[in-house]
XYZ file of C-alpha atoms in Angstrom:
567
model
C 21.346 10.135 11.513
C 18.312 8.565 9.774
C 20.633 7.505 6.940
C 18.546 9.171 4.230
C 20.813 9.039 1.154
C 18.938 11.300 -1.264
C 16.518 14.208 -1.307
C 14.670 14.830 -4.581
C 13.192 18.252 -5.194
C 12.297 21.074 -7.501
C 13.844 24.171 -5.888
C 11.595 26.412 -3.807
C 12.035 29.482 -1.606
C 10.168 28.128 1.406
C 12.774 25.415 2.044
C 15.813 27.492 1.110
C 17.190 27.077 4.649
C 17.136 23.279 4.386
C 18.512 23.505 0.833
C 21.475 25.575 2.024
C 22.158 23.222 4.948
C 22.257 20.148 2.711
C 24.628 21.835 0.264
C 26.958 23.637 2.660
C 26.678 21.958 6.062
C 26.341 18.373 4.808
C 28.430 18.917 1.679
C 25.655 17.523 -0.541
C 26.484 14.027 0.639
C 24.040 11.801 2.549
C 21.756 13.365 1.712
C 22.586 14.250 -1.867
C 20.206 16.534 -3.759
C 18.452 15.050 -6.804
C 17.211 17.968 -8.883
C 13.897 17.526 -10.705
C 11.788 19.727 -12.944
C 8.476 18.773 -11.338
C 7.470 17.632 -7.852
C 5.544 14.676 -9.273
C 8.858 13.388 -10.607
C 10.498 13.914 -7.192
C 7.839 11.792 -5.484
C 7.910 9.095 -8.191
C 11.701 8.832 -7.850
C 11.322 8.368 -4.088
C 8.588 5.796 -4.715
C 10.724 3.710 -7.064
C 13.822 4.113 -4.897
C 12.082 2.787 -1.777
C 10.820 -0.314 -3.583
C 14.233 -0.988 -5.131
C 16.423 -0.186 -2.119
C 14.105 -1.359 0.653
C 14.451 1.927 2.542
C 13.033 5.439 2.129
C 14.437 8.619 0.697
C 13.024 12.110 1.077
C 11.520 14.754 -1.152
C 11.233 18.495 -0.556
C 8.146 20.338 -1.822
C 7.650 24.106 -2.005
C 4.726 25.283 0.134
C 1.183 24.914 -1.231
C 1.974 24.777 -4.947
C 4.766 22.230 -4.673
C 2.610 19.978 -2.507
C -0.207 20.252 -5.036
C 2.127 19.201 -7.836
C 3.417 16.250 -5.802
C 0.022 15.126 -4.519
C -0.768 12.624 -7.299
C 2.519 10.795 -6.825
C 2.114 10.862 -3.030
C -1.291 9.240 -3.523
C 0.333 6.499 -5.629
C 2.749 5.756 -2.781
C -0.102 5.696 -0.243
C -2.092 3.138 -2.227
C 1.091 1.155 -2.929
C 2.065 1.175 0.771
C 5.543 2.580 0.131
C 7.485 4.649 2.710
C 8.404 8.210 1.741
C 9.465 11.288 3.719
C 7.685 14.288 2.195
C 9.153 17.453 3.689
C 7.668 20.872 2.971
C 8.294 24.515 3.630
C 5.719 27.195 4.371
C 5.236 30.690 5.694
C 6.564 32.546 7.455
C 3.511 31.696 9.569
C 4.000 34.973 11.422
C 2.094 37.201 8.987
C 4.074 40.287 10.076
C 7.194 38.708 8.542
C 5.658 37.781 5.187
C 6.423 39.439 1.885
C 3.355 41.091 0.366
C 1.446 38.924 -2.095
C 3.299 35.686 -2.701
C 3.884 34.577 0.905
C 0.171 34.922 1.660
C -1.204 32.966 -1.282
C 1.422 30.232 -0.900
C 1.041 29.636 2.862
C -1.732 27.495 4.354
C -2.926 27.518 7.950
C -2.350 23.764 8.188
C -0.676 22.724 4.977
C -1.053 19.020 5.703
C -4.822 19.304 5.147
C -4.078 19.020 1.439
C -2.727 15.446 1.679
C -3.973 14.259 5.077
C -6.315 11.662 3.609
C -3.484 9.852 1.805
C -0.479 10.094 4.096
C -0.012 8.061 7.265
C 0.734 11.115 9.376
C 1.422 14.835 8.990
C 2.826 17.538 11.244
C 3.813 21.195 11.210
C 6.181 21.752 14.164
C 6.507 25.209 15.691
C 10.017 25.068 17.210
C 13.449 23.746 16.255
C 13.372 21.111 19.004
C 9.908 20.082 17.861
C 11.125 19.901 14.264
C 13.768 17.321 15.166
C 11.352 15.201 17.186
C 8.743 15.433 14.434
C 11.160 14.062 11.844
C 12.034 11.093 14.050
C 8.352 10.302 14.536
C 7.688 10.686 10.817
C 10.383 8.139 9.995
C 8.987 5.669 12.512
C 5.427 6.023 11.208
C 6.487 5.683 7.548
C 8.512 2.544 8.283
C 5.884 0.777 10.413
C 3.618 -1.694 8.584
C 1.719 -0.971 6.500
C 4.326 1.412 5.101
C 3.333 4.739 3.597
C 4.263 8.371 2.951
C 4.340 10.988 5.725
C 4.371 14.784 5.445
C 6.189 17.228 7.720
C 6.039 20.969 7.023
C 8.650 23.439 8.315
C 8.033 27.151 8.796
C 10.632 29.026 6.732
C 11.361 31.246 9.743
C 12.285 28.227 11.875
C 14.618 26.962 9.143
C 16.586 30.210 9.231
C 16.499 30.692 12.992
C 19.921 30.729 14.661
C 20.528 27.881 17.095
C 20.913 28.928 20.726
C 22.442 25.570 21.653
C 22.991 22.099 20.258
C 19.983 19.976 19.368
C 19.611 16.762 21.400
C 21.253 13.714 19.875
C 18.737 11.400 18.202
C 18.396 7.793 19.376
C 20.179 4.921 17.702
C 18.380 3.547 14.664
C 17.573 0.373 16.555
C 15.104 2.350 18.652
C 13.425 4.126 15.762
C 11.147 1.350 14.554
C 8.157 -0.310 16.170
C 8.132 -4.033 16.857
C 6.513 -5.960 13.969
C 2.888 -7.110 13.977
C 2.885 -10.830 14.756
C 0.213 -13.544 14.699
C -0.786 -15.677 17.652
C 0.290 -19.297 17.478
C -3.263 -20.542 18.034
C -4.451 -18.770 14.882
C -1.524 -20.032 12.814
C -2.049 -23.603 14.064
C -5.731 -23.436 13.098
C -4.766 -22.098 9.664
C -2.245 -24.918 9.274
C -4.891 -27.511 10.196
C -7.290 -26.166 7.569
C -4.615 -25.980 4.859
C -3.097 -29.420 5.431
C -6.519 -31.113 5.480
C -7.893 -29.375 2.393
C -8.061 -31.384 -0.816
C -7.663 -28.405 -3.188
C -6.059 -25.465 -1.326
C -5.028 -22.381 -3.303
C -2.854 -19.368 -2.423
C -3.810 -15.923 -3.734
C -1.410 -13.066 -3.101
C -0.528 -9.526 -4.025
C 2.233 -8.233 -1.762
C 3.946 -11.312 -0.327
C 7.035 -10.561 -2.405
C 7.696 -7.149 -0.877
C 9.830 -8.895 1.730
C 12.503 -11.371 0.552
C 11.873 -13.381 3.710
C 8.160 -13.843 2.980
C 8.887 -14.491 -0.721
C 11.170 -17.409 0.057
C 8.848 -18.687 2.790
C 5.975 -18.737 0.293
C 8.084 -20.723 -2.168
C 8.843 -23.240 0.590
C 5.224 -23.442 1.706
C 3.943 -23.896 -1.849
C 6.491 -26.602 -2.611
C 5.980 -28.420 0.687
C 2.175 -28.654 0.268
C 1.960 -28.560 -3.565
C -0.078 -25.349 -3.415
C -0.998 -23.517 -6.628
C -0.244 -19.792 -6.272
C -2.239 -17.073 -8.019
C -0.952 -13.490 -8.135
C -3.124 -10.401 -8.540
C -4.436 -10.172 -12.097
C -4.268 -6.376 -12.432
C -1.761 -3.829 -11.153
C 0.409 -6.550 -9.624
C 2.413 -4.906 -6.850
C 5.220 -7.396 -6.354
C 6.703 -10.652 -7.558
C 5.435 -13.283 -5.125
C 6.629 -16.533 -6.708
C 9.160 -17.164 -9.507
C 7.299 -16.572 -12.774
C 8.333 -19.927 -14.278
C 7.707 -21.878 -11.099
C 5.566 -24.955 -11.852
C 3.168 -23.912 -9.056
C 2.614 -20.380 -10.401
C -0.886 -20.785 -11.842
C -1.746 -17.110 -12.276
C -2.483 -17.741 -15.944
C -5.256 -20.221 -15.054
C -6.716 -18.394 -12.061
C -10.425 -18.964 -12.853
C -9.996 -22.687 -13.351
C -7.867 -23.106 -10.234
C -10.176 -21.044 -8.008
C -13.229 -22.958 -9.229
C -11.693 -26.181 -7.863
C -10.557 -24.722 -4.514
C -11.980 -25.830 -1.180
C -9.688 -23.452 0.747
C -8.103 -20.119 -0.175
C -5.054 -18.811 1.681
C -4.930 -15.082 0.887
C -1.654 -13.291 1.604
C -1.574 -9.476 1.669
C -4.229 -9.041 -1.022
C -5.348 -5.437 -1.500
C -8.568 -6.333 -3.330
C -9.552 -9.776 -2.083
C -13.170 -9.433 -3.253
C -11.952 -8.546 -6.731
C -9.605 -11.522 -6.871
C -12.321 -13.958 -5.853
C -15.054 -12.647 -8.157
C -15.655 -12.216 -11.866
C -13.870 -9.186 -13.294
C -16.451 -6.487 -13.961
C -18.162 -3.426 -12.557
C -20.580 -5.372 -10.346
C -18.313 -8.386 -9.749
C -21.135 -10.223 -8.006
C -20.446 -13.724 -9.346
C -17.998 -15.562 -7.103
C -15.247 -17.667 -8.639
C -15.397 -19.950 -5.602
C -17.747 -22.832 -5.059
C -20.068 -22.785 -2.057
C -18.424 -23.699 1.236
C -14.865 -22.782 0.304
C -13.046 -21.459 3.365
C -10.948 -18.288 3.174
C -7.967 -17.338 5.356
C -6.391 -13.884 4.973
C -3.052 -12.919 6.512
C -1.707 -9.364 6.216
C -1.716 -5.810 7.528
C -4.217 -4.277 5.088
C -6.720 -3.854 7.938
C -4.363 -1.306 9.514
C -4.525 1.022 6.484
C -7.626 3.161 6.687
C -8.941 6.220 4.857
C -12.550 7.020 4.036
C -11.679 9.608 1.375
C -10.755 6.915 -1.144
C -12.046 3.456 -0.313
C -8.779 1.653 -0.975
C -10.038 -1.216 1.169
C -12.302 -2.232 -1.784
C -15.471 -4.360 -1.474
C -16.001 -6.268 1.751
C -14.965 -9.908 1.476
C -16.102 -12.289 4.249
C -13.132 -14.225 5.641
C -13.366 -17.334 7.804
C -10.034 -16.720 9.515
C -8.609 -13.162 9.377
C -5.069 -12.842 10.778
C -3.441 -9.428 11.124
C 0.306 -9.994 10.895
C 3.372 -9.201 8.822
C 4.025 -11.982 6.330
C 7.781 -11.997 6.909
C 7.035 -13.397 10.371
C 3.719 -15.180 9.816
C 4.679 -17.270 6.765
C 7.777 -18.982 8.228
C 5.766 -19.708 11.389
C 2.834 -21.072 9.348
C 5.209 -23.271 7.359
C 6.609 -24.738 10.559
C 3.108 -25.445 11.891
C 2.270 -27.233 8.629
C 5.438 -29.328 8.895
C 4.503 -30.305 12.430
C 0.976 -31.514 11.708
C 0.826 -32.647 8.054
C -1.032 -35.980 7.994
C 0.816 -38.782 6.251
C -2.401 -39.615 4.415
C -2.126 -36.335 2.485
C 1.258 -37.102 0.896
C -0.002 -39.117 -2.057
C -2.762 -36.629 -2.834
C -0.231 -33.780 -2.759
C 2.073 -35.494 -5.228
C -0.833 -36.111 -7.611
C -1.783 -32.459 -7.323
C 1.815 -31.352 -7.899
C 2.059 -33.372 -11.109
C -1.242 -32.005 -12.460
C -0.292 -28.399 -11.696
C 3.192 -28.770 -13.198
C 1.749 -30.081 -16.460
C -0.765 -27.231 -16.582
C 1.962 -24.618 -16.044
C 4.128 -26.085 -18.810
C 1.227 -25.900 -21.282
C 0.513 -22.281 -20.332
C 4.109 -21.119 -20.758
C 4.579 -22.981 -24.032
C 1.420 -21.358 -25.373
C 2.552 -17.873 -24.378
C 5.914 -18.287 -26.079
C 4.245 -19.650 -29.211
C 1.952 -16.602 -29.316
C 4.928 -14.235 -29.024
C 6.925 -15.985 -31.746
C 3.939 -16.110 -34.102
C 3.805 -12.293 -33.979
C 7.375 -11.911 -35.299
C 6.248 -10.228 -38.548
C 3.334 -8.218 -37.205
C 3.386 -4.464 -37.793
C 3.030 -2.415 -35.670
C 5.135 -4.533 -33.325
C 3.096 -6.815 -31.053
C 3.609 -6.255 -27.290
C 4.155 -10.017 -26.858
C 6.970 -10.080 -29.431
C 8.553 -6.921 -28.013
C 8.523 -8.402 -24.500
C 10.253 -11.522 -25.811
C 12.915 -9.478 -27.621
C 13.692 -7.401 -24.541
C 14.009 -10.603 -22.513
C 16.384 -12.202 -25.003
C 18.496 -9.027 -24.853
C 18.818 -8.686 -21.082
C 18.413 -12.218 -19.700
C 22.183 -12.764 -19.236
C 22.525 -9.482 -17.321
C 21.919 -8.618 -13.685
C 18.586 -6.915 -14.361
C 15.570 -5.325 -12.699
C 12.230 -4.430 -14.301
C 11.275 -1.142 -12.685
C 8.101 -0.303 -14.583
C 5.653 -1.655 -17.140
C 4.820 -5.130 -18.358
C 3.777 -4.726 -22.031
C 0.187 -5.791 -21.326
C 1.402 -8.506 -18.934
C 3.649 -10.206 -21.488
C 6.846 -9.593 -19.510
C 5.331 -11.483 -16.575
C 4.449 -14.389 -18.867
C 7.674 -14.624 -20.870
C 10.480 -13.452 -18.592
C 12.094 -15.681 -15.993
C 11.638 -13.785 -12.726
C 13.366 -15.712 -9.946
C 13.992 -13.093 -7.263
C 11.586 -10.541 -5.685
C 14.084 -7.770 -6.366
C 13.700 -8.214 -10.132
C 10.259 -6.603 -10.356
C 8.994 -3.449 -8.623
C 5.312 -3.821 -9.486
C 2.769 -1.193 -10.454
C 2.223 2.380 -9.303
C -0.463 1.490 -6.770
C -2.823 4.374 -7.446
C -2.736 4.063 -11.261
C -1.916 7.754 -11.591
C -0.250 8.707 -14.865
C 3.300 10.041 -14.704
C 4.694 7.339 -12.422
C 6.779 5.210 -14.796
C 9.862 7.197 -15.760
C 10.336 8.779 -12.329
C 9.993 5.465 -10.489
C 12.431 3.842 -12.905
C 14.947 6.603 -12.222
C 14.444 5.948 -8.509
C 15.444 2.324 -9.083
C 18.403 3.454 -11.188
C 19.402 5.783 -8.345
C 19.300 2.888 -5.871
C 21.683 0.854 -8.075
C 23.537 3.647 -9.863
C 27.022 2.218 -9.171
C 26.204 -1.503 -9.196
C 26.178 -2.376 -12.901
C 22.608 -3.667 -12.627
C 20.550 -3.084 -15.790
C 17.339 -1.241 -14.903
C 14.546 -1.646 -17.469
C 11.529 0.604 -17.990
C 8.856 -0.764 -20.356
C 7.434 2.719 -20.728
C 3.903 3.449 -22.017
C 3.914 6.558 -24.192
C 0.923 8.311 -22.602
C 2.368 7.956 -19.114
C 5.733 9.259 -20.370
C 4.197 12.448 -21.768
C 3.065 13.457 -18.275
C 6.654 13.835 -17.052
C 9.113 14.004 -19.984
C 11.325 16.460 -18.102
C 12.462 13.500 -15.980
C 14.915 12.953 -18.840
C 16.762 16.069 -17.650
C 17.175 14.530 -14.190
C 18.434 11.300 -15.778
C 21.021 13.200 -17.816
C 22.083 15.587 -15.041
C 22.620 12.841 -12.450
C 23.911 10.269 -14.976
C 21.382 7.577 -14.156
C 21.710 4.536 -16.461
C 18.332 3.181 -17.565
C 17.000 1.198 -20.518
C 13.745 2.821 -21.615
C 11.761 0.751 -24.113
C 8.994 3.011 -25.369
C 5.704 1.158 -25.785
C 4.607 3.622 -28.443
C 1.070 2.544 -29.312
C 0.192 6.181 -30.070
C -2.912 6.222 -27.900
C -4.244 6.348 -24.385
C -5.268 2.756 -25.029
C -7.156 2.204 -21.781
C -9.423 5.161 -22.579
C -9.774 4.166 -26.228
C -10.809 0.679 -25.138
C -13.438 2.139 -22.819
C -14.772 4.351 -25.625
C -15.032 1.318 -27.897
C -17.075 -0.511 -25.255
C -19.474 2.407 -24.923
C -19.730 2.738 -28.709
C -20.668 -0.934 -29.049
C -23.257 -0.635 -26.290
C -24.813 2.443 -27.887
C -24.400 1.152 -31.443
C -22.097 4.024 -32.383
C -19.198 3.902 -34.908
C -16.294 2.188 -33.056
C -13.798 4.043 -35.256
C -14.618 7.276 -33.423
C -13.180 5.871 -30.182
C -9.802 7.319 -31.157
C -11.054 10.909 -31.107
C -9.688 12.489 -27.937
C -7.560 9.443 -27.084
C -5.047 8.995 -29.929
C -1.496 10.404 -29.792
C -0.669 10.062 -33.490
C -1.372 13.566 -34.769
C 1.343 14.625 -34.478
C 3.328 11.471 -33.705
C 5.974 12.091 -31.044
C 9.637 11.452 -31.852
C 10.692 10.075 -28.488
C 14.210 9.203 -29.615
C 14.814 12.770 -30.749
C 13.454 14.002 -27.422
C 15.954 11.807 -25.559
C 18.807 13.063 -27.754
C 17.816 16.664 -27.022
C 18.772 15.996 -23.392
C 22.132 14.535 -24.396
C 20.905 10.959 -23.972
C 20.875 8.018 -26.380
C 17.750 7.654 -28.494
C 16.890 5.288 -31.339
C 13.679 4.890 -33.335
C 10.829 5.013 -34.041
C 11.096 1.334 -34.991
C 8.216 -0.184 -36.934
C 9.863 -3.321 -38.333
C 9.978 -6.156 -35.749
C 13.138 -7.498 -37.416
C 15.011 -4.351 -36.286
C 13.979 -4.455 -32.620
C 16.617 -6.835 -31.254
C 19.634 -5.067 -32.761
C 18.365 -1.686 -31.522
C 17.965 -3.064 -28.010
C 21.487 -4.485 -28.076
C 22.938 -1.129 -29.127
C 21.055 0.581 -26.300
C 22.273 -2.003 -23.791
C 25.851 -1.368 -24.904
C 25.407 2.369 -24.250
C 24.018 1.715 -20.770
C 26.833 -0.632 -19.801
C 29.717 1.269 -21.378
C 28.642 4.893 -21.020
C 26.440 4.581 -17.899
C 23.644 6.781 -19.201
C 19.987 6.449 -20.163
C 19.203 4.888 -23.536
C 15.739 5.052 -25.081
C 14.472 2.735 -27.828
C 11.204 3.896 -29.371
C 9.123 0.985 -30.719
C 5.804 1.579 -32.462
C 3.480 -1.078 -31.036
C -0.041 -2.320 -31.611
C -2.532 -1.186 -28.952
C -3.915 -4.627 -28.120
């Protein structure tokens, strides 16, 4: 009745009752089982699916050990504010019914303690009637802003208990969700007054694009007031403005912020970080003295002291707690109502200046990519350009990766559904599973799902290839094979320079080149298409086109392994 289409899992004895019910009572149809070889893959699939489909799916995790395996990916979803139903099995909690040994070491008194700090809610119901009510509440909590994962654990004895009578019918879906968080008109009018009277207003945003309604409202607002828009510089979580839009000034964020006299922040996870110099201390503000800051979003409603996901404290002149899909259209209307005529000429001057700046930025990025056409190993900028030229005429979605941000610079993103953003928690192992989740959401649509897959992240969960093959999930995997954990190698180089140590030793303990991994052969071992490793940039485009043909004609995963430069 909750319309959950899929349940991803690695099989486990403590949820065998639910497993049997899905297969035999429900006929393995709504929900359909998605079999995985690791719980971290199950959770990553659900993570990617929710962002692609705009609704949650479920995962099943086996008692203590399954929840431990899934915990990293659950944490990613918590930080990323993505809804997910995590369902577990445990027990029997009646110790007189347990098998000696295994049932004791795999059953926890309150299993939710393991993930309580990074789920929105957890429960362990004790009766069948309570189990049904608990699931309804879990769905409502997960789907209320800010979204997030929930965990409900079912005693294996309850799962296999015979019903004495029918369970009560659940309510219609219309009654399952809470009313949205809205902003008062007085606050929005004040915000509109500040914005329309500012001489150099700037928008900074991170999650405005999660809702199509707020995405399009932001485009309208930016165009109406000639507002430059800056997206999060690192771990961007959504597409908030078309990438080629003349008002998308993300590439010149320091310059634009330095000129601002007002900042309109929209669902920014790390507002302090966006408004300060990038560094460990980040004490130097990018804003001039006296610049006003407005922040609209629901971040204040997400709280956990275990990990301080709320980041450094950023003073805000006008904080407004509201969902952007409602607040932005209302703010736009307020701005239309009160915009002084005297501001029109200044806005048009600003629009012209910003448009010229954007054109210079994009031309420079393309020139950089083209100038790397003979570089070996293949430059990430050139690879990003080649992937774009291959897929730009298709109905496409970038599920994971950005090739060091080059996809965001060179591709023409026009719709929020074309980019799923980062993992949230920056936990390795997210990429392939999340991409399969997106492929699952669009498995019968013909949409081309692209995964720009870092090699180190891939090696955490290579068995996800089995799930891709078994469930016939079409996906274009472009392996960013720089043969290193580059982030760690970069950190080691920084320390070496500071301590005057040999920088060449930074690769010890970080490189993945001894032995080099044959990713194409690994894909073929699962019955999938694999090509590479490719070292010559002249061969990249034709390999990508062959892989695209496989995806479109054979509807299966195709992997192209490209050896890339780390930088």
